[in-house]
Coordinates of N, CA and C in Angstrom, one line a residue:
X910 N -3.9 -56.0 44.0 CA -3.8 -55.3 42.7 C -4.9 -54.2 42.7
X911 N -6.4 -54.4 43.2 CA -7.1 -53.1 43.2 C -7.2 -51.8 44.3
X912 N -6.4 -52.8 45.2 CA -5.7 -51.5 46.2 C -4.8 -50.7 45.1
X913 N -3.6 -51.1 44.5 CA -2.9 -50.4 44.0 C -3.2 -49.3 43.5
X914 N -4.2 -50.0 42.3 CA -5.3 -49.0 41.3 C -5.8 -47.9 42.0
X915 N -6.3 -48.0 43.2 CA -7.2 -47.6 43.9 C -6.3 -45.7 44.0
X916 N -5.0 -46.5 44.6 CA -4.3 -45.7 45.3 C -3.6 -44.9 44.3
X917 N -3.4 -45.3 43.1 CA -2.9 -44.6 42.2 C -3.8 -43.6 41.6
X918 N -4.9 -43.8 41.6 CA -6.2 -43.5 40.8 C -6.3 -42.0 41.8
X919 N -5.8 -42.2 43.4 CA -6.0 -41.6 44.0 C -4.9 -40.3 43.9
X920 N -3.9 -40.7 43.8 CA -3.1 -39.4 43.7 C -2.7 -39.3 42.7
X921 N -3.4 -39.3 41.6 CA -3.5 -38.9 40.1 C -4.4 -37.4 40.4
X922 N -5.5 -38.0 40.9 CA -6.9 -36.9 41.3 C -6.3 -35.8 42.6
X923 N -5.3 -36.2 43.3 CA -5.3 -35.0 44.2 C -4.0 -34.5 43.5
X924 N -3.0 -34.6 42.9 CA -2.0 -33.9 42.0 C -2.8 -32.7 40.8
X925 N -4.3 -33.7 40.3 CA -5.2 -32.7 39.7 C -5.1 -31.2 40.1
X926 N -6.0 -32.1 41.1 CA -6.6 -31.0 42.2 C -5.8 -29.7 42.6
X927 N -4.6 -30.2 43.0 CA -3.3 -29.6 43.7 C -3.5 -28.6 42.1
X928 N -3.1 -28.8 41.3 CA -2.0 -27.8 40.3 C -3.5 -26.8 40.0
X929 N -4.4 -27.3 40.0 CA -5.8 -26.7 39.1 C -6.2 -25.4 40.7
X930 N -5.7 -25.9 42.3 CA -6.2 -25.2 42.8 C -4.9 -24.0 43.2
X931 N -3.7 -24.3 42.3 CA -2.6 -23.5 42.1 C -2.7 -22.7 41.8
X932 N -3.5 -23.0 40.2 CA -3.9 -21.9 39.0 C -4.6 -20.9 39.1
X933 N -5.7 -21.3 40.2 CA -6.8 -20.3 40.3 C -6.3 -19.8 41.4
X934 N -5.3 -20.1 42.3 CA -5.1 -19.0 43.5 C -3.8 -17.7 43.0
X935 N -3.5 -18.2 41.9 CA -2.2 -17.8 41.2 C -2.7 -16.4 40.4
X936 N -4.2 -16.9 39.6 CA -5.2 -15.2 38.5 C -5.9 -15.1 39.3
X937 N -5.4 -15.3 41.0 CA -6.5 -14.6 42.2 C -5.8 -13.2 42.7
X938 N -4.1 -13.7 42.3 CA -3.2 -12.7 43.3 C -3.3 -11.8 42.3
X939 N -2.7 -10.3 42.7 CA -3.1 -8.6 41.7 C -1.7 -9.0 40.3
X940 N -0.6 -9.7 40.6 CA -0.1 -9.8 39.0 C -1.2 -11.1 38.6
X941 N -1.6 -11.8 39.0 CA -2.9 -12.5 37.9 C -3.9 -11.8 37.5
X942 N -4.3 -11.0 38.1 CA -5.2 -10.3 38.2 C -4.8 -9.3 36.7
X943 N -3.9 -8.3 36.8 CA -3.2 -7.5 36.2 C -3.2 -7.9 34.8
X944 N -2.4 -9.4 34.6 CA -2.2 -10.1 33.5 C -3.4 -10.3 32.9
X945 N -4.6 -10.4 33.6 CA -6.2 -11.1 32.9 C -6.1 -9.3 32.3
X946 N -6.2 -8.2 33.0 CA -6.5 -7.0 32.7 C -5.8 -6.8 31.5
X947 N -4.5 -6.8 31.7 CA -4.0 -6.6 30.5 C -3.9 -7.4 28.8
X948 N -4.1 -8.3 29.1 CA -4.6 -9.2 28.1 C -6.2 -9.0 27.4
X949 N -6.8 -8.4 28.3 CA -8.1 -8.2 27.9 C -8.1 -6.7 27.0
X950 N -7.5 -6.1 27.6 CA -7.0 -4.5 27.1 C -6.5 -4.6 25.6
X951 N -5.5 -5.8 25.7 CA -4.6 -5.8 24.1 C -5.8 -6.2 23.0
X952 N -6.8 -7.1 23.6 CA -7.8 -7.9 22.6 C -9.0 -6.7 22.5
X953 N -9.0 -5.6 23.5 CA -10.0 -4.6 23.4 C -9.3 -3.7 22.1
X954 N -8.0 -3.5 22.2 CA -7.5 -2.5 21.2 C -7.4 -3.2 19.9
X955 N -7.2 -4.3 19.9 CA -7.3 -4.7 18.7 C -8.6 -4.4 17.9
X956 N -9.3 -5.3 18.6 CA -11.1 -5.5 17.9 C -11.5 -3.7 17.7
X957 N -10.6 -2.6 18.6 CA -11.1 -1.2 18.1 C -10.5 -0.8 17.0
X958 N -9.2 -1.3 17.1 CA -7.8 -1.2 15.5 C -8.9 -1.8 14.2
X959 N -9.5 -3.0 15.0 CA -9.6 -3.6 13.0 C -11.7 -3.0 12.9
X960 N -12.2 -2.5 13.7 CA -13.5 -1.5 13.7 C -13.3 0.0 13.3
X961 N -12.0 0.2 13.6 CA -11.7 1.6 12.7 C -11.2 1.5 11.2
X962 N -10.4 0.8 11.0 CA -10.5 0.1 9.5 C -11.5 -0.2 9.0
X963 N -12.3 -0.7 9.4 CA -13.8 -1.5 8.6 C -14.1 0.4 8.5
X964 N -14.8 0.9 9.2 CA -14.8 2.0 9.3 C -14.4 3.1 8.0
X965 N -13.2 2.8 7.8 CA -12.3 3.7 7.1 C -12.6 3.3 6.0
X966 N -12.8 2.2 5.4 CA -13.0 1.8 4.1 C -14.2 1.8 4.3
X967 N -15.2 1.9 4.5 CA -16.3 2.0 4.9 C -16.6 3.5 3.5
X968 N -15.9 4.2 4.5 CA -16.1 5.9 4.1 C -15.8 6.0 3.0
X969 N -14.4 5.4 2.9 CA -13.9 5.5 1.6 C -14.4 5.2 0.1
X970 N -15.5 3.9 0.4 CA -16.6 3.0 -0.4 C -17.3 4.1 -0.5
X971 N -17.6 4.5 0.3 CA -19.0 5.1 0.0 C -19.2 7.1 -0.7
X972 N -17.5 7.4 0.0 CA -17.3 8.3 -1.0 C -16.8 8.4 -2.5
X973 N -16.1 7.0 -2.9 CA -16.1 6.9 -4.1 C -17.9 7.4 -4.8
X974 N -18.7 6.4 -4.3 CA -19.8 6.1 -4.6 C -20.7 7.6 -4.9
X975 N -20.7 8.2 -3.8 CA -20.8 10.0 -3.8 C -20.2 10.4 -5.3
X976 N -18.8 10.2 -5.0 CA -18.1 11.1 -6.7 C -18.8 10.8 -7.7
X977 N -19.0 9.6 -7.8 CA -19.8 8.8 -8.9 C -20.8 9.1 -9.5
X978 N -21.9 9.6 -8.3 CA -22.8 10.0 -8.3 C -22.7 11.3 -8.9
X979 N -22.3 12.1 -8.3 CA -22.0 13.5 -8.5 C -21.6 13.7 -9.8
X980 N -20.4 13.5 -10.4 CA -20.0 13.3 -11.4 C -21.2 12.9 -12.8
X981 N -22.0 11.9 -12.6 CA -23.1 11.4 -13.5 C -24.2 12.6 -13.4
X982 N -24.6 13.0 -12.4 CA -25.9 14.0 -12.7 C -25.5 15.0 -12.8
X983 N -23.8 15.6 -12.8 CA -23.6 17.2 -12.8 C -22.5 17.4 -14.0
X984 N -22.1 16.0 -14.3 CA -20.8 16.1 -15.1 C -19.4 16.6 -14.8
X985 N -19.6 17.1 -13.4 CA -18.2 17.8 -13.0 C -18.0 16.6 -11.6
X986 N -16.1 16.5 -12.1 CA -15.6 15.5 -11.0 C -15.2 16.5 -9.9
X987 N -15.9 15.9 -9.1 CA -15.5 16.2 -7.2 C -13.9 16.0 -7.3
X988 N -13.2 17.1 -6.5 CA -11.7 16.6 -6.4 C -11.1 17.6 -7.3
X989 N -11.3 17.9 -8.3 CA -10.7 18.3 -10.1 C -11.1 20.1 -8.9
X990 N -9.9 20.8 -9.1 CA -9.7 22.6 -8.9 C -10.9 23.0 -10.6
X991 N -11.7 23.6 -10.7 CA -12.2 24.3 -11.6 C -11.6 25.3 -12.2
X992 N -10.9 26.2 -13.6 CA -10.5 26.7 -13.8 C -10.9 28.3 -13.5
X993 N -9.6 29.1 -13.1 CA -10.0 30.6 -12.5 C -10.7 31.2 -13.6
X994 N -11.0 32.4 -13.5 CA -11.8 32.9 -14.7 C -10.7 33.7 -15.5
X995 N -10.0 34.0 -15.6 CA -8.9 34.2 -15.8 C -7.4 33.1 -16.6
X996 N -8.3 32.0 -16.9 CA -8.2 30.7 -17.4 C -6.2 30.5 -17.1
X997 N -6.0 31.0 -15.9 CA -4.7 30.3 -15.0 C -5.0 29.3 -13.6
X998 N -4.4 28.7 -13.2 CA -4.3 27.6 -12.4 C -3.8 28.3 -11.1

């Protein structure tokens, strides 16, 4: 019986071995290679997609914040055309 064990125990560990030394010769060849590249590329464009957003509202916050400003110490809203002197539009 511990022969059996022994021997099952055994090609349990080289079937491991086998598929695990598949996988790495597999993202060794140029489409594994390619696939790591490209997968890395899509998660690079992302994290730049959602840092240009943070970004964007970013500006956006902080220009409100400007008008705000502007508006309180000068009384005139940023944005608003001033009327011509000539009191037409």
């Amino acid at each position: 019986m511990s022969r059996l064990f022994w021997f099952g125990l055994g090609a349990a560990a080289g079937l491991f071995v086998a598929k695990k030394a598949s996988e790495v010769t597999k993202q060794a060849t140029p489409a594994g290679i390619g696939a790591n590249v490209g997968e890395g590329l899509r998660e690079l464009a992302g994290a730049i997609g959602s840092f240009g957003a943070e970004v964007r509202a970013g500006m956006a916050e902080r220009e409100q914040e400007l008008q705000e400003t502007v508006e309180r110490q000068t009384g005139f809203t940023p944005g608003r055309r001033a009327p011509k002197a000539n009191g037409k539009h």
